[in-house]
């Protein structure tokens, strides 16, 4: 029998997967502005299919074509463009396209952060131009600081995913469901124990990101 494929570093994957679940929170915010709400399921299904196909294509091709041996698969860089030499023309063109992609994605991320943060703290998605300016400066500053001092996209994804996912994937849904059961008089000990266990899983996932 082949050896069991188990690595102690598996929480790195769970942190990234938690971010994938957290993205649903952003998707809901975007879909609220659709003119035809009845098309949300169709549009979201198409978007997830195309994004998943793109990531699978890039991930599988890079992993399968990487020369192992002589090199180990662990030598693959987290940013797949870093696996190509700096003088490669196609990777340079790809970086240019990624720059334009980031220029279009940033306003979207800024909108999501503005709607969710400012509405939560001030009750209004646009309380004033000063609030929006400070928030945008904080977002840009955080991105520049990460690019300067911690240019590790995989680490950023799993740390942020585990942190945000702890609240929006593990804690909030469980607490809201438990509170709703309690108000309806239907809360039982098994249900309470299960949801406490879910919250502890999220906490363990976050702690594991900093230990491994």
PDB file of C-alpha atoms in Angstrom:
ATOM      1  CA  UNK A   1       0.000   0.000   0.000  1.00  0.00           C
ATOM      2  CA  UNK A   2       1.260   3.539  -0.681  1.00  0.00           C
ATOM      3  CA  UNK A   3       2.187   5.624   2.377  1.00  0.00           C
ATOM      4  CA  UNK A   4      -0.536   7.768   3.903  1.00  0.00           C
ATOM      5  CA  UNK A   5      -0.271  11.334   2.582  1.00  0.00           C
ATOM      6  CA  UNK A   6      -0.473  13.384   5.776  1.00  0.00           C
ATOM      7  CA  UNK A   7       1.425  16.589   6.439  1.00  0.00           C
ATOM      8  CA  UNK A   8       1.478  18.472   9.695  1.00  0.00           C
ATOM      9  CA  UNK A   9       1.264  21.724   7.688  1.00  0.00           C
ATOM     10  CA  UNK A  10      -2.300  21.008   6.525  1.00  0.00           C
ATOM     11  CA  UNK A  11      -3.713  24.023   8.524  1.00  0.00           C
ATOM     12  CA  UNK A  12      -2.169  26.239   5.843  1.00  0.00           C
ATOM     13  CA  UNK A  13      -4.744  24.811   3.439  1.00  0.00           C
ATOM     14  CA  UNK A  14      -7.598  25.167   5.938  1.00  0.00           C
ATOM     15  CA  UNK A  15      -6.727  28.847   6.383  1.00  0.00           C
ATOM     16  CA  UNK A  16      -6.940  29.408   2.624  1.00  0.00           C
ATOM     17  CA  UNK A  17     -10.198  27.451   2.404  1.00  0.00           C
ATOM     18  CA  UNK A  18     -11.646  29.563   5.211  1.00  0.00           C
ATOM     19  CA  UNK A  19     -10.992  32.660   3.115  1.00  0.00           C
ATOM     20  CA  UNK A  20     -12.900  31.005   0.277  1.00  0.00           C
ATOM     21  CA  UNK A  21     -15.923  30.675   2.567  1.00  0.00           C
ATOM     22  CA  UNK A  22     -15.475  34.245   3.793  1.00  0.00           C
ATOM     23  CA  UNK A  23     -15.684  35.485   0.194  1.00  0.00           C
ATOM     24  CA  UNK A  24     -19.379  34.527   0.258  1.00  0.00           C
ATOM     25  CA  UNK A  25     -19.893  37.472   2.584  1.00  0.00           C
ATOM     26  CA  UNK A  26     -18.510  39.808  -0.095  1.00  0.00           C
ATOM     27  CA  UNK A  27     -20.516  38.122  -2.843  1.00  0.00           C
ATOM     28  CA  UNK A  28     -23.761  38.743  -0.970  1.00  0.00           C
ATOM     29  CA  UNK A  29     -22.885  42.439  -0.718  1.00  0.00           C
ATOM     30  CA  UNK A  30     -22.282  42.643  -4.471  1.00  0.00           C
ATOM     31  CA  UNK A  31     -25.424  40.778  -5.455  1.00  0.00           C
ATOM     32  CA  UNK A  32     -27.584  43.132  -3.419  1.00  0.00           C
ATOM     33  CA  UNK A  33     -27.072  45.768  -6.118  1.00  0.00           C
ATOM     34  CA  UNK A  34     -28.191  43.620  -9.055  1.00  0.00           C
ATOM     35  CA  UNK A  35     -31.125  45.032 -10.979  1.00  0.00           C
ATOM     36  CA  UNK A  36     -32.591  41.581 -11.672  1.00  0.00           C
ATOM     37  CA  UNK A  37     -32.330  39.672  -8.421  1.00  0.00           C
ATOM     38  CA  UNK A  38     -33.855  36.551  -9.990  1.00  0.00           C
ATOM     39  CA  UNK A  39     -30.634  36.094 -12.015  1.00  0.00           C
ATOM     40  CA  UNK A  40     -28.352  35.943  -8.976  1.00  0.00           C
ATOM     41  CA  UNK A  41     -28.127  32.158  -8.850  1.00  0.00           C
ATOM     42  CA  UNK A  42     -27.361  31.892 -12.559  1.00  0.00           C
ATOM     43  CA  UNK A  43     -24.770  34.681 -12.545  1.00  0.00           C
ATOM     44  CA  UNK A  44     -23.075  33.411  -9.401  1.00  0.00           C
ATOM     45  CA  UNK A  45     -22.916  29.847 -10.727  1.00  0.00           C
ATOM     46  CA  UNK A  46     -21.277  31.031 -13.957  1.00  0.00           C
ATOM     47  CA  UNK A  47     -18.803  33.197 -12.035  1.00  0.00           C
ATOM     48  CA  UNK A  48     -17.776  30.393  -9.669  1.00  0.00           C
ATOM     49  CA  UNK A  49     -17.391  27.963 -12.563  1.00  0.00           C
ATOM     50  CA  UNK A  50     -15.146  30.311 -14.555  1.00  0.00           C
ATOM     51  CA  UNK A  51     -13.020  31.282 -11.551  1.00  0.00           C
ATOM     52  CA  UNK A  52     -12.673  27.663 -10.442  1.00  0.00           C
ATOM     53  CA  UNK A  53     -11.719  26.581 -13.955  1.00  0.00           C
ATOM     54  CA  UNK A  54      -9.066  29.306 -14.166  1.00  0.00           C
ATOM     55  CA  UNK A  55      -7.488  28.429 -10.825  1.00  0.00           C
ATOM     56  CA  UNK A  56      -7.564  24.696 -11.533  1.00  0.00           C
ATOM     57  CA  UNK A  57      -5.980  25.213 -14.942  1.00  0.00           C
ATOM     58  CA  UNK A  58      -3.134  27.344 -13.620  1.00  0.00           C
ATOM     59  CA  UNK A  59      -2.600  25.258 -10.488  1.00  0.00           C
ATOM     60  CA  UNK A  60      -2.637  21.866 -12.192  1.00  0.00           C
ATOM     61  CA  UNK A  61      -0.477  22.922 -15.144  1.00  0.00           C
ATOM     62  CA  UNK A  62       2.177  24.580 -12.966  1.00  0.00           C
ATOM     63  CA  UNK A  63       2.245  21.686 -10.492  1.00  0.00           C
ATOM     64  CA  UNK A  64       2.320  18.947 -13.139  1.00  0.00           C
ATOM     65  CA  UNK A  65       4.910  20.612 -15.369  1.00  0.00           C
ATOM     66  CA  UNK A  66       7.312  21.551 -12.565  1.00  0.00           C
ATOM     67  CA  UNK A  67      10.551  19.531 -12.976  1.00  0.00           C
ATOM     68  CA  UNK A  68      10.401  17.098 -10.057  1.00  0.00           C
ATOM     69  CA  UNK A  69      12.922  15.532  -9.869  1.00  0.00           C
ATOM     70  CA  UNK A  70      15.517  17.055  -9.738  1.00  0.00           C
ATOM     71  CA  UNK A  71      13.710  19.835  -7.871  1.00  0.00           C
ATOM     72  CA  UNK A  72      11.103  19.306  -5.175  1.00  0.00           C
ATOM     73  CA  UNK A  73       7.517  20.433  -5.659  1.00  0.00           C
ATOM     74  CA  UNK A  74       8.003  22.561  -2.546  1.00  0.00           C
ATOM     75  CA  UNK A  75      10.258  24.833  -4.602  1.00  0.00           C
ATOM     76  CA  UNK A  76       7.190  26.169  -6.410  1.00  0.00           C
ATOM     77  CA  UNK A  77       6.725  29.843  -5.573  1.00  0.00           C
ATOM     78  CA  UNK A  78       3.417  31.004  -4.112  1.00  0.00           C
ATOM     79  CA  UNK A  79       3.153  33.630  -6.845  1.00  0.00           C
ATOM     80  CA  UNK A  80       3.206  31.410  -9.932  1.00  0.00           C
ATOM     81  CA  UNK A  81       4.817  34.150 -12.067  1.00  0.00           C
ATOM     82  CA  UNK A  82       7.887  34.002  -9.816  1.00  0.00           C
ATOM     83  CA  UNK A  83       8.537  30.489 -11.118  1.00  0.00           C
ATOM     84  CA  UNK A  84       9.631  31.980 -14.451  1.00  0.00           C
ATOM     85  CA  UNK A  85      12.922  33.828 -15.053  1.00  0.00           C
ATOM     86  CA  UNK A  86      12.813  37.598 -14.811  1.00  0.00           C
ATOM     87  CA  UNK A  87      13.684  38.002 -18.489  1.00  0.00           C
ATOM     88  CA  UNK A  88      10.784  35.858 -19.693  1.00  0.00           C
ATOM     89  CA  UNK A  89       8.674  37.959 -22.047  1.00  0.00           C
ATOM     90  CA  UNK A  90       5.394  36.134 -21.448  1.00  0.00           C
ATOM     91  CA  UNK A  91       5.656  36.456 -17.654  1.00  0.00           C
ATOM     92  CA  UNK A  92       6.382  40.173 -18.093  1.00  0.00           C
ATOM     93  CA  UNK A  93       3.248  40.545 -20.221  1.00  0.00           C
ATOM     94  CA  UNK A  94       1.275  38.588 -17.629  1.00  0.00           C
ATOM     95  CA  UNK A  95       2.464  40.958 -14.901  1.00  0.00           C
ATOM     96  CA  UNK A  96       1.274  43.923 -16.965  1.00  0.00           C
ATOM     97  CA  UNK A  97      -2.160  42.346 -17.292  1.00  0.00           C
ATOM     98  CA  UNK A  98      -2.199  41.638 -13.554  1.00  0.00           C
ATOM     99  CA  UNK A  99      -1.452  45.313 -12.927  1.00  0.00           C
ATOM    100  CA  UNK A 100      -4.510  46.298 -14.936  1.00  0.00           C
ATOM    101  CA  UNK A 101      -6.496  43.629 -13.102  1.00  0.00           C
ATOM    102  CA  UNK A 102      -5.519  45.075  -9.740  1.00  0.00           C
ATOM    103  CA  UNK A 103      -6.463  48.558 -10.949  1.00  0.00           C
ATOM    104  CA  UNK A 104      -9.979  47.279 -11.670  1.00  0.00           C
ATOM    105  CA  UNK A 105     -10.262  45.056  -8.597  1.00  0.00           C
ATOM    106  CA  UNK A 106      -9.174  47.697  -6.072  1.00  0.00           C
ATOM    107  CA  UNK A 107     -12.291  49.892  -6.437  1.00  0.00           C
ATOM    108  CA  UNK A 108     -14.389  46.776  -5.907  1.00  0.00           C
ATOM    109  CA  UNK A 109     -12.498  45.804  -2.754  1.00  0.00           C
ATOM    110  CA  UNK A 110     -12.685  49.391  -1.519  1.00  0.00           C
ATOM    111  CA  UNK A 111     -16.435  49.377  -2.044  1.00  0.00           C
ATOM    112  CA  UNK A 112     -16.856  46.106  -0.155  1.00  0.00           C
ATOM    113  CA  UNK A 113     -14.777  47.351   2.759  1.00  0.00           C
ATOM    114  CA  UNK A 114     -16.620  50.671   2.801  1.00  0.00           C
ATOM    115  CA  UNK A 115     -20.067  49.098   2.773  1.00  0.00           C
ATOM    116  CA  UNK A 116     -19.328  46.504   5.425  1.00  0.00           C
ATOM    117  CA  UNK A 117     -17.112  48.501   7.801  1.00  0.00           C
ATOM    118  CA  UNK A 118     -18.585  51.982   7.652  1.00  0.00           C
ATOM    119  CA  UNK A 119     -22.164  50.741   7.668  1.00  0.00           C
ATOM    120  CA  UNK A 120     -21.366  48.572  10.679  1.00  0.00           C
ATOM    121  CA  UNK A 121     -19.744  51.370  12.708  1.00  0.00           C
ATOM    122  CA  UNK A 122     -21.576  54.475  11.454  1.00  0.00           C
ATOM    123  CA  UNK A 123     -24.830  53.082  10.081  1.00  0.00           C
ATOM    124  CA  UNK A 124     -24.095  54.587   6.667  1.00  0.00           C
ATOM    125  CA  UNK A 125     -21.954  53.284   3.814  1.00  0.00           C
ATOM    126  CA  UNK A 126     -20.836  56.843   2.995  1.00  0.00           C
ATOM    127  CA  UNK A 127     -20.899  58.906   6.213  1.00  0.00           C
ATOM    128  CA  UNK A 128     -18.593  61.592   4.791  1.00  0.00           C
ATOM    129  CA  UNK A 129     -15.759  62.079   2.343  1.00  0.00           C
ATOM    130  CA  UNK A 130     -13.319  62.188   5.269  1.00  0.00           C
ATOM    131  CA  UNK A 131     -14.368  58.740   6.478  1.00  0.00           C
ATOM    132  CA  UNK A 132     -13.995  57.289   2.993  1.00  0.00           C
ATOM    133  CA  UNK A 133     -10.631  59.001   2.484  1.00  0.00           C
ATOM    134  CA  UNK A 134      -9.239  57.623   5.750  1.00  0.00           C
ATOM    135  CA  UNK A 135     -10.519  54.138   4.937  1.00  0.00           C
ATOM    136  CA  UNK A 136      -8.991  54.209   1.438  1.00  0.00           C
ATOM    137  CA  UNK A 137      -5.673  55.408   2.832  1.00  0.00           C
ATOM    138  CA  UNK A 138      -5.732  52.576   5.376  1.00  0.00           C
ATOM    139  CA  UNK A 139      -6.448  49.986   2.665  1.00  0.00           C
ATOM    140  CA  UNK A 140      -3.736  51.287   0.340  1.00  0.00           C
ATOM    141  CA  UNK A 141      -1.306  51.638   3.245  1.00  0.00           C
ATOM    142  CA  UNK A 142      -1.913  48.062   4.352  1.00  0.00           C
ATOM    143  CA  UNK A 143      -1.314  46.796   0.827  1.00  0.00           C
ATOM    144  CA  UNK A 144       1.884  48.805   0.405  1.00  0.00           C
ATOM    145  CA  UNK A 145       3.159  47.710   3.830  1.00  0.00           C
ATOM    146  CA  UNK A 146       2.551  44.056   2.988  1.00  0.00           C
ATOM    147  CA  UNK A 147       4.270  44.418  -0.382  1.00  0.00           C
ATOM    148  CA  UNK A 148       7.233  46.075   1.313  1.00  0.00           C
ATOM    149  CA  UNK A 149       7.699  44.015   4.478  1.00  0.00           C
ATOM    150  CA  UNK A 150       5.844  40.714   3.894  1.00  0.00           C
ATOM    151  CA  UNK A 151       5.506  39.889   0.176  1.00  0.00           C
ATOM    152  CA  UNK A 152       4.176  36.407   0.896  1.00  0.00           C
ATOM    153  CA  UNK A 153       0.801  36.052  -0.789  1.00  0.00           C
ATOM    154  CA  UNK A 154       0.137  32.572   0.584  1.00  0.00           C
ATOM    155  CA  UNK A 155       0.757  33.668   4.155  1.00  0.00           C
ATOM    156  CA  UNK A 156      -1.386  36.772   3.737  1.00  0.00           C
ATOM    157  CA  UNK A 157      -4.262  34.706   2.350  1.00  0.00           C
ATOM    158  CA  UNK A 158      -4.227  32.124   5.120  1.00  0.00           C
ATOM    159  CA  UNK A 159      -3.749  34.608   7.973  1.00  0.00           C
ATOM    160  CA  UNK A 160      -6.486  36.918   6.740  1.00  0.00           C
ATOM    161  CA  UNK A 161      -8.702  33.994   5.808  1.00  0.00           C
ATOM    162  CA  UNK A 162      -8.430  32.366   9.226  1.00  0.00           C
ATOM    163  CA  UNK A 163      -8.959  35.695  11.001  1.00  0.00           C
ATOM    164  CA  UNK A 164     -11.954  36.874   8.998  1.00  0.00           C
ATOM    165  CA  UNK A 165     -13.320  33.361   8.715  1.00  0.00           C
ATOM    166  CA  UNK A 166     -13.270  32.930  12.482  1.00  0.00           C
ATOM    167  CA  UNK A 167     -15.841  35.691  12.773  1.00  0.00           C
ATOM    168  CA  UNK A 168     -17.943  35.297   9.624  1.00  0.00           C
ATOM    169  CA  UNK A 169     -17.733  31.527   9.099  1.00  0.00           C
ATOM    170  CA  UNK A 170     -17.497  30.017  12.573  1.00  0.00           C
ATOM    171  CA  UNK A 171     -18.579  32.485  15.264  1.00  0.00           C
ATOM    172  CA  UNK A 172     -21.359  34.690  13.868  1.00  0.00           C
ATOM    173  CA  UNK A 173     -23.419  31.971  12.137  1.00  0.00           C
ATOM    174  CA  UNK A 174     -23.194  29.669  15.149  1.00  0.00           C
ATOM    175  CA  UNK A 175     -24.073  32.398  17.657  1.00  0.00           C
ATOM    176  CA  UNK A 176     -26.977  33.706  15.580  1.00  0.00           C
ATOM    177  CA  UNK A 177     -28.391  30.214  15.160  1.00  0.00           C
ATOM    178  CA  UNK A 178     -28.027  29.394  18.864  1.00  0.00           C
ATOM    179  CA  UNK A 179     -29.635  32.705  19.875  1.00  0.00           C
ATOM    180  CA  UNK A 180     -32.534  32.122  17.471  1.00  0.00           C
ATOM    181  CA  UNK A 181     -33.088  28.638  18.911  1.00  0.00           C
ATOM    182  CA  UNK A 182     -32.981  29.998  22.448  1.00  0.00           C
ATOM    183  CA  UNK A 183     -35.544  32.719  21.691  1.00  0.00           C
ATOM    184  CA  UNK A 184     -37.807  30.120  20.099  1.00  0.00           C
ATOM    185  CA  UNK A 185     -37.391  27.837  23.106  1.00  0.00           C
ATOM    186  CA  UNK A 186     -35.905  25.062  20.969  1.00  0.00           C
ATOM    187  CA  UNK A 187     -32.279  25.141  22.120  1.00  0.00           C
ATOM    188  CA  UNK A 188     -30.989  21.761  23.273  1.00  0.00           C
ATOM    189  CA  UNK A 189     -27.716  20.714  24.840  1.00  0.00           C
ATOM    190  CA  UNK A 190     -26.567  18.685  21.796  1.00  0.00           C
ATOM    191  CA  UNK A 191     -27.165  21.668  19.498  1.00  0.00           C
ATOM    192  CA  UNK A 192     -25.318  23.985  21.888  1.00  0.00           C
ATOM    193  CA  UNK A 193     -22.357  21.605  22.210  1.00  0.00           C
ATOM    194  CA  UNK A 194     -22.110  21.128  18.433  1.00  0.00           C
ATOM    195  CA  UNK A 195     -22.036  24.856  17.730  1.00  0.00           C
ATOM    196  CA  UNK A 196     -19.533  25.517  20.511  1.00  0.00           C
ATOM    197  CA  UNK A 197     -17.373  22.831  18.921  1.00  0.00           C
ATOM    198  CA  UNK A 198     -17.656  24.611  15.548  1.00  0.00           C
ATOM    199  CA  UNK A 199     -16.487  27.870  17.137  1.00  0.00           C
ATOM    200  CA  UNK A 200     -13.559  26.056  18.774  1.00  0.00           C
ATOM    201  CA  UNK A 201     -12.614  24.606  15.382  1.00  0.00           C
ATOM    202  CA  UNK A 202     -12.422  28.104  13.938  1.00  0.00           C
ATOM    203  CA  UNK A 203     -10.311  29.275  16.881  1.00  0.00           C
ATOM    204  CA  UNK A 204      -7.982  26.297  16.505  1.00  0.00           C
ATOM    205  CA  UNK A 205      -7.695  27.024  12.774  1.00  0.00           C
ATOM    206  CA  UNK A 206      -6.614  30.593  13.530  1.00  0.00           C
ATOM    207  CA  UNK A 207      -4.097  29.588  16.191  1.00  0.00           C
ATOM    208  CA  UNK A 208      -2.610  26.899  13.927  1.00  0.00           C
ATOM    209  CA  UNK A 209      -1.759  29.503  11.267  1.00  0.00           C
ATOM    210  CA  UNK A 210       0.705  31.153  13.642  1.00  0.00           C
ATOM    211  CA  UNK A 211       2.172  27.932  15.048  1.00  0.00           C
ATOM    212  CA  UNK A 212       2.932  26.090  11.789  1.00  0.00           C
TER     213      UNK A 212
END
